[in-house]
Backbone atoms as SQL, in Angstrom:
CREATE TABLE atoms (id INTEGER PRIMARY KEY, chain TEXT, resi INTEGER, resn TEXT, atom TEXT, x REAL, y REAL, z REAL);
INSERT INTO atoms VALUES
  (1, 'A', 1, 'MET', 'N', 15.525, 43.144, -12.592),
  (2, 'A', 1, 'MET', 'CA', 14.365, 44.466, -12.378),
  (3, 'A', 1, 'MET', 'C', 15.115, 45.817, -11.639),
  (4, 'A', 2, 'VAL', 'N', 15.772, 45.708, -10.393),
  (5, 'A', 2, 'VAL', 'CA', 16.992, 46.593, -10.019),
  (6, 'A', 2, 'VAL', 'C', 17.763, 47.128, -10.854),
  (7, 'A', 3, 'ASP', 'N', 18.280, 46.012, -11.498),
  (8, 'A', 3, 'ASP', 'CA', 19.345, 46.520, -12.665),
  (9, 'A', 3, 'ASP', 'C', 19.154, 47.682, -14.009),
  (10, 'A', 4, 'PHE', 'N', 17.662, 47.217, -14.181),
  (11, 'A', 4, 'PHE', 'CA', 16.773, 48.211, -14.886),
  (12, 'A', 4, 'PHE', 'C', 16.507, 49.616, -15.074),
  (13, 'A', 5, 'PHE', 'N', 16.071, 50.176, -13.392),
  (14, 'A', 5, 'PHE', 'CA', 16.096, 51.373, -12.241),
  (15, 'A', 5, 'PHE', 'C', 17.704, 51.307, -12.213),
  (16, 'A', 6, 'ALA', 'N', 18.082, 50.810, -11.928),
  (17, 'A', 6, 'ALA', 'CA', 20.072, 51.169, -11.696),
  (18, 'A', 6, 'ALA', 'C', 20.452, 51.757, -12.683),
  (19, 'A', 7, 'GLY', 'N', 19.741, 51.200, -14.179),
  (20, 'A', 7, 'GLY', 'CA', 21.005, 51.854, -15.811),
  (21, 'A', 7, 'GLY', 'C', 19.842, 52.956, -15.780),
  (22, 'A', 8, 'ILE', 'N', 18.741, 53.218, -15.117),
  (23, 'A', 8, 'ILE', 'CA', 17.683, 54.346, -15.633),
  (24, 'A', 8, 'ILE', 'C', 18.045, 56.021, -15.053),
  (25, 'A', 9, 'ALA', 'N', 18.515, 55.283, -13.868),
  (26, 'A', 9, 'ALA', 'CA', 19.153, 56.347, -12.876),
  (27, 'A', 9, 'ALA', 'C', 20.414, 56.681, -13.364),
  (28, 'A', 10, 'ALA', 'N', 21.445, 55.989, -13.726),
  (29, 'A', 10, 'ALA', 'CA', 22.625, 56.330, -13.895),
  (30, 'A', 10, 'ALA', 'C', 22.652, 56.934, -15.181),
  (31, 'A', 11, 'THR', 'N', 21.892, 56.586, -16.629),
  (32, 'A', 11, 'THR', 'CA', 21.363, 57.733, -17.137),
  (33, 'A', 11, 'THR', 'C', 20.741, 58.816, -17.060),
  (34, 'A', 12, 'PHE', 'N', 20.577, 59.058, -15.487),
  (35, 'A', 12, 'PHE', 'CA', 19.785, 60.441, -15.595),
  (36, 'A', 12, 'PHE', 'C', 20.986, 61.143, -15.043),
  (37, 'A', 13, 'VAL', 'N', 21.467, 60.377, -14.479),
  (38, 'A', 13, 'VAL', 'CA', 23.220, 61.243, -13.338),
  (39, 'A', 13, 'VAL', 'C', 24.244, 61.700, -14.899),
  (40, 'A', 14, 'THR', 'N', 23.994, 60.805, -15.654),
  (41, 'A', 14, 'THR', 'CA', 25.592, 60.926, -16.336),
  (42, 'A', 14, 'THR', 'C', 25.074, 61.861, -17.459),
  (43, 'A', 15, 'ILE', 'N', 23.990, 62.180, -17.636),
  (44, 'A', 15, 'ILE', 'CA', 23.241, 63.286, -19.028),
  (45, 'A', 15, 'ILE', 'C', 22.143, 63.553, -17.889),
  (46, 'A', 16, 'PRO', 'N', 22.274, 64.791, -17.275),
  (47, 'A', 16, 'PRO', 'CA', 20.914, 65.214, -16.398),
  (48, 'A', 16, 'PRO', 'C', 19.786, 66.091, -17.456),
  (49, 'A', 17, 'LEU', 'N', 19.907, 66.063, -18.572),
  (50, 'A', 17, 'LEU', 'CA', 19.168, 67.264, -19.689),
  (51, 'A', 17, 'LEU', 'C', 18.468, 65.765, -20.108),
  (52, 'A', 18, 'LEU', 'N', 18.858, 64.838, -20.295),
  (53, 'A', 18, 'LEU', 'CA', 17.862, 64.162, -20.985),
  (54, 'A', 18, 'LEU', 'C', 16.639, 63.496, -20.000),
  (55, 'A', 19, 'GLY', 'N', 17.091, 63.091, -18.733),
  (56, 'A', 19, 'GLY', 'CA', 15.399, 63.269, -17.890),
  (57, 'A', 19, 'GLY', 'C', 15.406, 64.259, -17.499),
  (58, 'A', 20, 'PHE', 'N', 15.484, 65.825, -18.550),
  (59, 'A', 20, 'PHE', 'CA', 15.013, 66.987, -18.124),
  (60, 'A', 20, 'PHE', 'C', 13.605, 67.264, -18.738),
  (61, 'A', 21, 'VAL', 'N', 14.087, 66.262, -20.423),
  (62, 'A', 21, 'VAL', 'CA', 13.019, 66.545, -21.626),
  (63, 'A', 21, 'VAL', 'C', 12.409, 65.992, -21.122),
  (64, 'A', 22, 'LEU', 'N', 12.218, 64.578, -20.833),
  (65, 'A', 22, 'LEU', 'CA', 11.488, 63.622, -20.695),
  (66, 'A', 22, 'LEU', 'C', 10.252, 63.609, -19.985),
  (67, 'A', 23, 'VAL', 'N', 10.998, 64.477, -18.577),
  (68, 'A', 23, 'VAL', 'CA', 10.268, 64.742, -17.909),
  (69, 'A', 23, 'VAL', 'C', 9.535, 65.823, -17.791),
  (70, 'A', 24, 'TYR', 'N', 9.804, 66.441, -18.881),
  (71, 'A', 24, 'TYR', 'CA', 8.930, 67.884, -19.490),
  (72, 'A', 24, 'TYR', 'C', 8.191, 67.274, -20.242),
  (73, 'A', 25, 'LEU', 'N', 8.611, 66.299, -21.186),
  (74, 'A', 25, 'LEU', 'CA', 7.541, 65.520, -22.182),
  (75, 'A', 25, 'LEU', 'C', 6.450, 64.572, -21.476),
  (76, 'A', 26, 'ILE', 'N', 6.558, 64.124, -20.801),
  (77, 'A', 26, 'ILE', 'CA', 5.800, 62.895, -19.913),
  (78, 'A', 26, 'ILE', 'C', 4.545, 64.231, -18.984),
  (79, 'A', 27, 'SER', 'N', 5.264, 65.144, -18.722),
  (80, 'A', 27, 'SER', 'CA', 4.286, 65.873, -17.762),
  (81, 'A', 27, 'SER', 'C', 3.674, 66.813, -18.509),
  (82, 'A', 28, 'ARG', 'N', 3.903, 67.080, -19.409),
  (83, 'A', 28, 'ARG', 'CA', 2.925, 67.966, -19.857),
  (84, 'A', 28, 'ARG', 'C', 1.793, 67.259, -21.265),
  (85, 'A', 29, 'PHE', 'N', 2.285, 65.508, -21.340),
  (86, 'A', 29, 'PHE', 'CA', 1.371, 64.810, -22.097),
  (87, 'A', 29, 'PHE', 'C', 0.306, 64.740, -20.977),
  (88, 'A', 30, 'ILE', 'N', 0.652, 64.830, -19.291),
  (89, 'A', 30, 'ILE', 'CA', -0.081, 64.290, -18.696),
  (90, 'A', 30, 'ILE', 'C', -0.977, 65.545, -18.021),
  (91, 'A', 31, 'ILE', 'N', -0.502, 66.563, -17.722),
  (92, 'A', 31, 'ILE', 'CA', -0.832, 68.020, -17.217),
  (93, 'A', 31, 'ILE', 'C', -1.505, 68.744, -18.383),
  (94, 'A', 32, 'LYS', 'N', -0.501, 68.838, -19.338),
  (95, 'A', 32, 'LYS', 'CA', -1.309, 69.869, -19.872),
  (96, 'A', 32, 'LYS', 'C', -1.145, 71.078, -20.361),
  (97, 'A', 33, 'SER', 'N', 0.003, 71.780, -19.222),
  (98, 'A', 33, 'SER', 'CA', -0.051, 73.158, -18.917),
  (99, 'A', 33, 'SER', 'C', 1.477, 73.326, -18.692),
  (100, 'A', 34, 'THR', 'N', 2.048, 73.908, -20.075),
  (101, 'A', 34, 'THR', 'CA', 3.718, 74.320, -20.156),
  (102, 'A', 34, 'THR', 'C', 4.621, 75.027, -18.861),
  (103, 'A', 35, 'ARG', 'N', 3.506, 75.357, -18.588),
  (104, 'A', 35, 'ARG', 'CA', 4.656, 76.655, -17.393),
  (105, 'A', 35, 'ARG', 'C', 4.437, 75.246, -16.533),
  (106, 'A', 36, 'LYS', 'N', 3.007, 74.528, -15.829),
  (107, 'A', 36, 'LYS', 'CA', 3.268, 73.328, -14.279),
  (108, 'A', 36, 'LYS', 'C', 4.658, 72.554, -15.612),
  (109, 'A', 37, 'SER', 'N', 4.357, 72.401, -15.887),
  (110, 'A', 37, 'SER', 'CA', 5.161, 70.923, -16.531),
  (111, 'A', 37, 'SER', 'C', 6.937, 71.138, -16.894),
  (112, 'A', 38, 'PHE', 'N', 6.901, 72.659, -16.872),
  (113, 'A', 38, 'PHE', 'CA', 8.216, 73.045, -16.797),
  (114, 'A', 38, 'PHE', 'C', 8.802, 73.002, -15.786),
  (115, 'A', 39, 'PHE', 'N', 8.332, 73.618, -14.334),
  (116, 'A', 39, 'PHE', 'CA', 8.713, 73.425, -13.251),
  (117, 'A', 39, 'PHE', 'C', 8.631, 72.357, -12.551),
  (118, 'A', 40, 'LEU', 'N', 7.719, 71.593, -12.907),
  (119, 'A', 40, 'LEU', 'CA', 8.024, 69.476, -12.548),
  (120, 'A', 40, 'LEU', 'C', 8.813, 69.546, -12.575),
  (121, 'A', 41, 'SER', 'N', 9.844, 69.862, -14.083),
  (122, 'A', 41, 'SER', 'CA', 10.763, 69.327, -14.742),
  (123, 'A', 41, 'SER', 'C', 11.584, 69.737, -14.224),
  (124, 'A', 42, 'VAL', 'N', 12.079, 71.428, -13.498),
  (125, 'A', 42, 'VAL', 'CA', 12.667, 71.764, -13.106),
  (126, 'A', 42, 'VAL', 'C', 13.256, 71.012, -11.387),
  (127, 'A', 43, 'ASP', 'N', 12.317, 70.664, -10.619),
  (128, 'A', 43, 'ASP', 'CA', 12.016, 70.404, -9.112),
  (129, 'A', 43, 'ASP', 'C', 12.711, 68.940, -9.868),
  (130, 'A', 44, 'VAL', 'N', 12.238, 68.636, -10.385),
  (131, 'A', 44, 'VAL', 'CA', 12.624, 66.509, -10.550),
  (132, 'A', 44, 'VAL', 'C', 14.094, 66.562, -10.916),
  (133, 'A', 45, 'THR', 'N', 14.351, 67.544, -12.390),
  (134, 'A', 45, 'THR', 'CA', 15.791, 67.341, -12.319),
  (135, 'A', 45, 'THR', 'C', 16.943, 67.942, -11.625),
  (136, 'A', 46, 'THR', 'N', 16.593, 68.659, -10.593),
  (137, 'A', 46, 'THR', 'CA', 17.659, 69.371, -10.090),
  (138, 'A', 46, 'THR', 'C', 18.498, 68.430, -9.585),
  (139, 'A', 47, 'LEU', 'N', 18.145, 67.094, -8.754),
  (140, 'A', 47, 'LEU', 'CA', 18.811, 66.520, -7.854),
  (141, 'A', 47, 'LEU', 'C', 19.323, 65.515, -9.000),
  (142, 'A', 48, 'PHE', 'N', 19.099, 65.349, -10.404),
  (143, 'A', 48, 'PHE', 'CA', 20.343, 64.700, -11.069),
  (144, 'A', 48, 'PHE', 'C', 21.083, 65.611, -11.779),
  (145, 'A', 49, 'PHE', 'N', 21.111, 66.993, -11.800),
  (146, 'A', 49, 'PHE', 'CA', 21.948, 67.998, -11.597),
  (147, 'A', 49, 'PHE', 'C', 23.330, 67.782, -10.844),
  (148, 'A', 50, 'LEU', 'N', 22.708, 68.085, -10.442),
  (149, 'A', 50, 'LEU', 'CA', 23.381, 68.176, -8.652),
  (150, 'A', 50, 'LEU', 'C', 24.691, 66.927, -8.208),
  (151, 'A', 51, 'ILE', 'N', 23.850, 65.897, -8.103),
  (152, 'A', 51, 'ILE', 'CA', 24.535, 64.484, -8.400),
  (153, 'A', 51, 'ILE', 'C', 25.717, 65.015, -9.031),
  (154, 'A', 52, 'ALA', 'N', 25.145, 64.971, -10.599),
  (155, 'A', 52, 'ALA', 'CA', 26.354, 65.037, -11.647),
  (156, 'A', 52, 'ALA', 'C', 27.352, 65.803, -11.598),
  (157, 'A', 53, 'VAL', 'N', 27.198, 67.170, -10.657),
  (158, 'A', 53, 'VAL', 'CA', 28.058, 67.768, -10.825),
  (159, 'A', 53, 'VAL', 'C', 28.881, 67.938, -9.345),
  (160, 'A', 54, 'HIS', 'N', 28.034, 66.411, -7.876),
  (161, 'A', 54, 'HIS', 'CA', 29.641, 66.036, -8.077),
  (162, 'A', 54, 'HIS', 'C', 30.182, 64.821, -8.484),
  (163, 'A', 55, 'TYR', 'N', 29.571, 64.010, -9.325),
  (164, 'A', 55, 'TYR', 'CA', 30.855, 63.660, -10.356),
  (165, 'A', 55, 'TYR', 'C', 31.608, 63.712, -11.362),
  (166, 'A', 56, 'LEU', 'N', 31.184, 64.928, -11.803),
  (167, 'A', 56, 'LEU', 'CA', 31.905, 65.616, -12.569),
  (168, 'A', 56, 'LEU', 'C', 33.416, 66.043, -11.542),
  (169, 'A', 57, 'LEU', 'N', 32.463, 66.563, -10.177),
  (170, 'A', 57, 'LEU', 'CA', 33.917, 67.463, -9.753),
  (171, 'A', 57, 'LEU', 'C', 34.819, 66.350, -9.070),
  (172, 'A', 58, 'LEU', 'N', 34.443, 65.240, -8.583),
  (173, 'A', 58, 'LEU', 'CA', 35.344, 64.105, -8.240),
  (174, 'A', 58, 'LEU', 'C', 36.219, 63.109, -9.736),
  (175, 'A', 59, 'VAL', 'N', 35.453, 63.429, -10.651),
  (176, 'A', 59, 'VAL', 'CA', 36.582, 62.864, -11.767),
  (177, 'A', 59, 'VAL', 'C', 37.668, 63.800, -12.209),
  (178, 'A', 60, 'ILE', 'N', 37.324, 64.857, -11.984),
  (179, 'A', 60, 'ILE', 'CA', 38.081, 66.432, -12.643),
  (180, 'A', 60, 'ILE', 'C', 39.373, 66.966, -11.702),
  (181, 'A', 61, 'VAL', 'N', 38.453, 66.369, -10.227),
  (182, 'A', 61, 'VAL', 'CA', 39.549, 66.848, -9.137),
  (183, 'A', 61, 'VAL', 'C', 40.114, 65.880, -8.701),
  (184, 'A', 62, 'GLY', 'N', 39.512, 64.724, -8.342),
  (185, 'A', 62, 'GLY', 'CA', 40.235, 63.380, -8.157),
  (186, 'A', 62, 'GLY', 'C', 39.777, 63.154, -6.552),
  (187, 'A', 63, 'LYS', 'N', 38.518, 64.469, -5.907),
  (188, 'A', 63, 'LYS', 'CA', 38.223, 64.052, -4.522),
  (189, 'A', 63, 'LYS', 'C', 36.824, 64.475, -4.673),
  (190, 'A', 64, 'SER', 'N', 35.841, 64.401, -3.747),
  (191, 'A', 64, 'SER', 'CA', 34.703, 64.117, -2.905),
  (192, 'A', 64, 'SER', 'C', 34.456, 65.523, -2.639),
  (193, 'A', 65, 'MET', 'N', 33.722, 66.784, -3.136),
  (194, 'A', 65, 'MET', 'CA', 33.170, 68.325, -2.856),
  (195, 'A', 65, 'MET', 'C', 31.988, 68.398, -2.542),
  (196, 'A', 66, 'LEU', 'N', 31.197, 66.691, -1.773),
  (197, 'A', 66, 'LEU', 'CA', 29.756, 66.845, -1.951),
  (198, 'A', 66, 'LEU', 'C', 29.669, 68.016, -0.724),
  (199, 'A', 67, 'TRP', 'N', 30.588, 67.862, 0.960),
  (200, 'A', 67, 'TRP', 'CA', 30.233, 68.291, 1.419),
  (201, 'A', 67, 'TRP', 'C', 30.013, 70.643, 0.833),
  (202, 'A', 68, 'LEU', 'N', 30.928, 70.620, -0.048),
  (203, 'A', 68, 'LEU', 'CA', 30.601, 71.788, -0.668),
  (204, 'A', 68, 'LEU', 'C', 29.491, 72.133, -1.242),
  (205, 'A', 69, 'ILE', 'N', 29.435, 71.257, -1.796),
  (206, 'A', 69, 'ILE', 'CA', 27.497, 71.078, -2.595),
  (207, 'A', 69, 'ILE', 'C', 27.020, 71.032, -1.360),
  (208, 'A', 70, 'LEU', 'N', 26.691, 70.578, -0.579),
  (209, 'A', 70, 'LEU', 'CA', 26.330, 71.065, 0.131),
  (210, 'A', 70, 'LEU', 'C', 25.566, 71.977, 1.504),
  (211, 'A', 71, 'LEU', 'N', 27.476, 72.685, 1.406),
  (212, 'A', 71, 'LEU', 'CA', 27.282, 74.553, 2.094),
  (213, 'A', 71, 'LEU', 'C', 26.764, 74.528, 1.938),
  (214, 'A', 72, 'ILE', 'N', 26.987, 74.725, -0.207),
  (215, 'A', 72, 'ILE', 'CA', 26.270, 75.610, -0.965),
  (216, 'A', 72, 'ILE', 'C', 25.069, 76.033, -1.047),
  (217, 'A', 73, 'LEU', 'N', 24.095, 74.265, -0.894),
  (218, 'A', 73, 'LEU', 'CA', 22.853, 74.550, -1.021),
  (219, 'A', 73, 'LEU', 'C', 22.188, 75.323, 0.053),
  (220, 'A', 74, 'LEU', 'N', 22.718, 75.004, 1.438),
  (221, 'A', 74, 'LEU', 'CA', 22.392, 75.679, 2.648),
  (222, 'A', 74, 'LEU', 'C', 22.641, 77.118, 2.751),
  (223, 'A', 75, 'MET', 'N', 23.738, 77.496, 2.299),
  (224, 'A', 75, 'MET', 'CA', 23.504, 78.899, 2.610),
  (225, 'A', 75, 'MET', 'C', 22.782, 79.517, 1.330),
  (226, 'A', 76, 'THR', 'N', 22.557, 78.832, 0.176),
  (227, 'A', 76, 'THR', 'CA', 21.470, 79.464, -0.845),
  (228, 'A', 76, 'THR', 'C', 20.170, 79.897, -0.348),
  (229, 'A', 77, 'ILE', 'N', 19.692, 78.561, 0.684),
  (230, 'A', 77, 'ILE', 'CA', 18.404, 78.326, 1.045),
  (231, 'A', 77, 'ILE', 'C', 18.259, 80.082, 2.280),
  (232, 'A', 78, 'LEU', 'N', 19.641, 79.694, 3.035),
  (233, 'A', 78, 'LEU', 'CA', 19.856, 80.328, 4.285),
  (234, 'A', 78, 'LEU', 'C', 19.532, 82.092, 3.305),
  (235, 'A', 79, 'ILE', 'N', 20.579, 82.628, 2.358),
  (236, 'A', 79, 'ILE', 'CA', 20.340, 83.813, 1.623),
  (237, 'A', 79, 'ILE', 'C', 19.183, 84.292, 1.089),
  (238, 'A', 80, 'ILE', 'N', 18.285, 83.380, 0.690),
  (239, 'A', 80, 'ILE', 'CA', 16.785, 83.811, -0.318),
  (240, 'A', 80, 'ILE', 'C', 16.239, 83.486, 1.274),
  (241, 'A', 81, 'GLY', 'N', 16.140, 82.915, 1.989),
  (242, 'A', 81, 'GLY', 'CA', 15.729, 83.606, 3.412),
  (243, 'A', 81, 'GLY', 'C', 15.478, 83.840, 3.366),
  (244, 'A', 82, 'TYR', 'N', 16.619, 85.133, 4.168),
  (245, 'A', 82, 'TYR', 'CA', 16.947, 86.257, 4.706),
  (246, 'A', 82, 'TYR', 'C', 16.276, 87.672, 3.563),
  (247, 'A', 83, 'MET', 'N', 16.719, 87.070, 2.372),
  (248, 'A', 83, 'MET', 'CA', 16.361, 88.290, 1.753),
  (249, 'A', 83, 'MET', 'C', 14.545, 88.005, 1.637),
  (250, 'A', 84, 'THR', 'N', 13.835, 87.060, 1.768),
  (251, 'A', 84, 'THR', 'CA', 12.556, 87.052, 1.674),
  (252, 'A', 84, 'THR', 'C', 12.137, 87.874, 3.190),
  (253, 'A', 85, 'TRP', 'N', 12.490, 87.434, 4.151),
  (254, 'A', 85, 'TRP', 'CA', 11.993, 88.528, 5.777),
  (255, 'A', 85, 'TRP', 'C', 12.622, 89.566, 5.573),
  (256, 'A', 86, 'ARG', 'N', 13.691, 89.897, 4.606),
  (257, 'A', 86, 'ARG', 'CA', 13.944, 91.246, 4.727),
  (258, 'A', 86, 'ARG', 'C', 12.523, 91.807, 3.964),
  (259, 'A', 87, 'LYS', 'N', 12.066, 91.347, 3.169),
  (260, 'A', 87, 'LYS', 'CA', 11.540, 91.785, 1.991),
  (261, 'A', 87, 'LYS', 'C', 9.480, 91.847, 2.962),
  (262, 'A', 88, 'ASN', 'N', 9.336, 90.631, 3.210),
  (263, 'A', 88, 'ASN', 'CA', 8.011, 90.579, 3.415),
  (264, 'A', 88, 'ASN', 'C', 7.993, 90.582, 4.666),
  (265, 'A', 89, 'HIS', 'N', 9.472, 91.126, 5.702),
  (266, 'A', 89, 'HIS', 'CA', 8.793, 90.593, 7.780),
  (267, 'A', 89, 'HIS', 'C', 8.153, 89.204, 7.950),
  (268, 'A', 90, 'GLU', 'N', 8.335, 88.208, 6.836),
  (269, 'A', 90, 'GLU', 'CA', 8.433, 87.087, 7.619),
  (270, 'A', 90, 'GLU', 'C', 8.380, 85.922, 6.745),
  (271, 'A', 91, 'ILE', 'N', 8.618, 84.690, 6.849),
  (272, 'A', 91, 'ILE', 'CA', 9.233, 83.471, 5.954),
  (273, 'A', 91, 'ILE', 'C', 8.010, 82.871, 5.928),
  (274, 'A', 92, 'GLU', 'N', 7.878, 82.612, 4.303),
  (275, 'A', 92, 'GLU', 'CA', 7.016, 81.572, 3.941),
  (276, 'A', 92, 'GLU', 'C', 7.735, 80.297, 3.350),
  (277, 'A', 93, 'THR', 'N', 8.149, 79.062, 4.305),
  (278, 'A', 93, 'THR', 'CA', 8.986, 78.140, 4.398),
  (279, 'A', 93, 'THR', 'C', 9.144, 77.668, 2.931),
  (280, 'A', 94, 'VAL', 'N', 8.083, 76.962, 2.369),
  (281, 'A', 94, 'VAL', 'CA', 7.614, 76.273, 0.759),
  (282, 'A', 94, 'VAL', 'C', 8.243, 77.325, 0.133),
  (283, 'A', 95, 'LYS', 'N', 7.377, 78.718, 0.365),
  (284, 'A', 95, 'LYS', 'CA', 8.066, 79.949, -1.127),
  (285, 'A', 95, 'LYS', 'C', 9.551, 79.366, -0.817),
  (286, 'A', 96, 'VAL', 'N', 10.051, 79.869, -0.162),
  (287, 'A', 96, 'VAL', 'CA', 11.850, 79.539, 0.213),
  (288, 'A', 96, 'VAL', 'C', 12.762, 78.656, -0.352),
  (289, 'A', 97, 'LEU', 'N', 11.765, 77.094, 0.148),
  (290, 'A', 97, 'LEU', 'CA', 12.425, 76.463, -0.708),
  (291, 'A', 97, 'LEU', 'C', 12.300, 76.356, -1.914),
  (292, 'A', 98, 'ARG', 'N', 10.971, 76.703, -2.193),
  (293, 'A', 98, 'ARG', 'CA', 10.701, 76.209, -4.026),
  (294, 'A', 98, 'ARG', 'C', 11.769, 77.340, -4.030),
  (295, 'A', 99, 'LYS', 'N', 12.196, 78.550, -3.785),
  (296, 'A', 99, 'LYS', 'CA', 13.054, 79.424, -4.634),
  (297, 'A', 99, 'LYS', 'C', 14.128, 79.133, -4.611),
  (298, 'A', 100, 'SER', 'N', 14.620, 78.611, -3.553),
  (299, 'A', 100, 'SER', 'CA', 16.157, 77.776, -3.541),
  (300, 'A', 100, 'SER', 'C', 16.597, 76.630, -4.332),
  (301, 'A', 101, 'TRP', 'N', 15.348, 75.875, -4.699),
  (302, 'A', 101, 'TRP', 'CA', 15.316, 74.656, -5.102),
  (303, 'A', 101, 'TRP', 'C', 15.616, 75.129, -6.777),
  (304, 'A', 102, 'ARG', 'N', 14.907, 76.337, -7.241),
  (305, 'A', 102, 'ARG', 'CA', 14.914, 76.630, -8.305),
  (306, 'A', 102, 'ARG', 'C', 16.008, 77.262, -8.788),
  (307, 'A', 103, 'PHE', 'N', 16.718, 78.160, -7.988),
  (308, 'A', 103, 'PHE', 'CA', 17.645, 78.767, -7.995),
  (309, 'A', 103, 'PHE', 'C', 19.467, 78.011, -7.969),
  (310, 'A', 104, 'VAL', 'N', 18.849, 76.488, -7.493),
  (311, 'A', 104, 'VAL', 'CA', 20.113, 75.609, -7.451),
  (312, 'A', 104, 'VAL', 'C', 20.597, 75.174, -8.864),
  (313, 'A', 105, 'PHE', 'N', 18.940, 75.371, -9.255),
  (314, 'A', 105, 'PHE', 'CA', 19.110, 74.208, -10.425),
  (315, 'A', 105, 'PHE', 'C', 19.521, 75.245, -11.767),
  (316, 'A', 106, 'LEU', 'N', 19.165, 76.019, -11.294),
  (317, 'A', 106, 'LEU', 'CA', 20.030, 77.474, -12.702),
  (318, 'A', 106, 'LEU', 'C', 21.565, 77.418, -12.505),
  (319, 'A', 107, 'ALA', 'N', 21.976, 77.322, -11.426),
  (320, 'A', 107, 'ALA', 'CA', 23.645, 77.621, -10.952),
  (321, 'A', 107, 'ALA', 'C', 23.828, 75.664, -10.772),
  (322, 'A', 108, 'SER', 'N', 23.671, 74.877, -10.574),
  (323, 'A', 108, 'SER', 'CA', 23.762, 73.287, -11.099),
  (324, 'A', 108, 'SER', 'C', 23.714, 72.673, -12.481),
  (325, 'A', 109, 'THR', 'N', 22.709, 73.518, -13.130),
  (326, 'A', 109, 'THR', 'CA', 22.781, 73.118, -14.606),
  (327, 'A', 109, 'THR', 'C', 24.364, 74.146, -15.402),
  (328, 'A', 110, 'VAL', 'N', 24.477, 75.145, -14.887),
  (329, 'A', 110, 'VAL', 'CA', 25.435, 75.958, -15.729),
  (330, 'A', 110, 'VAL', 'C', 26.964, 75.308, -14.965),
  (331, 'A', 111, 'VAL', 'N', 26.589, 75.229, -13.613),
  (332, 'A', 111, 'VAL', 'CA', 28.122, 74.046, -13.371),
  (333, 'A', 111, 'VAL', 'C', 28.054, 73.268, -13.889),
  (334, 'A', 112, 'TYR', 'N', 26.530, 72.258, -14.462),
  (335, 'A', 112, 'TYR', 'CA', 27.916, 71.210, -14.951),
  (336, 'A', 112, 'TYR', 'C', 28.020, 71.202, -16.244),
  (337, 'A', 113, 'PHE', 'N', 27.150, 71.846, -16.991),
  (338, 'A', 113, 'PHE', 'CA', 27.650, 72.417, -18.498),
  (339, 'A', 113, 'PHE', 'C', 29.556, 73.191, -18.513),
  (340, 'A', 114, 'LEU', 'N', 29.574, 73.792, -17.386),
  (341, 'A', 114, 'LEU', 'CA', 31.294, 74.492, -17.180),
  (342, 'A', 114, 'LEU', 'C', 32.129, 73.320, -17.152),
  (343, 'A', 115, 'LEU', 'N', 31.569, 72.451, -15.994),
  (344, 'A', 115, 'LEU', 'CA', 32.602, 71.376, -15.959),
  (345, 'A', 115, 'LEU', 'C', 32.640, 70.146, -16.552),
  (346, 'A', 116, 'LEU', 'N', 31.663, 70.140, -17.485),
  (347, 'A', 116, 'LEU', 'CA', 31.346, 68.970, -18.676),
  (348, 'A', 116, 'LEU', 'C', 32.433, 69.782, -19.653),
  (349, 'A', 117, 'LEU', 'N', 32.508, 70.699, -19.429),
  (350, 'A', 117, 'LEU', 'CA', 33.520, 71.343, -21.115),
  (351, 'A', 117, 'LEU', 'C', 34.831, 71.637, -20.195),
  (352, 'A', 118, 'ILE', 'N', 35.101, 71.445, -19.217),
  (353, 'A', 118, 'ILE', 'CA', 36.581, 71.564, -18.241),
  (354, 'A', 118, 'ILE', 'C', 36.818, 69.785, -18.641),
  (355, 'A', 119, 'GLY', 'N', 36.194, 69.311, -18.481),
  (356, 'A', 119, 'GLY', 'CA', 36.898, 67.486, -18.328),
  (357, 'A', 119, 'GLY', 'C', 36.725, 67.528, -19.339),
  (358, 'A', 120, 'LEU', 'N', 35.894, 68.056, -20.694),
  (359, 'A', 120, 'LEU', 'CA', 36.719, 67.161, -21.896),
  (360, 'A', 120, 'LEU', 'C', 38.047, 68.317, -22.237),
  (361, 'A', 121, 'VAL', 'N', 37.989, 69.815, -22.253),
  (362, 'A', 121, 'VAL', 'CA', 39.834, 70.106, -22.436),
  (363, 'A', 121, 'VAL', 'C', 40.924, 69.202, -21.379),
  (364, 'A', 122, 'GLN', 'N', 40.461, 68.728, -20.817),
  (365, 'A', 122, 'GLN', 'CA', 41.410, 68.056, -20.248),
  (366, 'A', 122, 'GLN', 'C', 41.532, 67.358, -20.063),
  (367, 'A', 123, 'ARG', 'N', 40.873, 66.337, -20.700),
  (368, 'A', 123, 'ARG', 'CA', 40.906, 65.192, -21.400),
  (369, 'A', 123, 'ARG', 'C', 41.673, 65.267, -22.552),
  (370, 'A', 124, 'ILE', 'N', 41.621, 66.025, -23.377),
  (371, 'A', 124, 'ILE', 'CA', 42.223, 66.066, -24.661),
  (372, 'A', 124, 'ILE', 'C', 43.266, 66.656, -24.367),
  (373, 'A', 125, 'PHE', 'N', 43.761, 67.271, -23.814),
  (374, 'A', 125, 'PHE', 'CA', 44.880, 68.109, -23.192),
  (375, 'A', 125, 'PHE', 'C', 46.074, 66.827, -22.598),
  (376, 'A', 126, 'VAL', 'N', 45.110, 66.635, -21.576),
  (377, 'A', 126, 'VAL', 'CA', 46.098, 65.789, -20.785),
  (378, 'A', 126, 'VAL', 'C', 46.450, 64.377, -21.562),
  (379, 'A', 127, 'THR', 'N', 45.984, 63.497, -22.126),
  (380, 'A', 127, 'THR', 'CA', 45.630, 62.276, -23.158),
  (381, 'A', 127, 'THR', 'C', 46.696, 63.077, -24.451),
  (382, 'A', 128, 'ALA', 'N', 46.932, 64.238, -24.885),
  (383, 'A', 128, 'ALA', 'CA', 47.236, 64.515, -25.912),
  (384, 'A', 128, 'ALA', 'C', 48.430, 64.116, -25.776);
């Protein structure tokens, strides 16, 4: 049973877009709201994209860049918090974290596909 869940988790980390689609379809069936289902999918699969980016960097660069990913995550939260404070003169923690998490989803998705492309090109030209 543990191997089954480990296999599922490994699949979602390897192919986070598959996790996004599955979470979206299941939540769409349960929630019946396209918008809520989409944002739930974004919130759930952000972690998969972050872990996938970490492992792609590990394979391409050859060393762990987890500290850099966590630093960028923290800086994103701080910058969005500062921008929210400048605009509203108060910080609503839940809204700042939600905006930051969704921005991280967007950024990690773009970085994931860029790293995937870089890894493919690197493997083609290094092995050829």
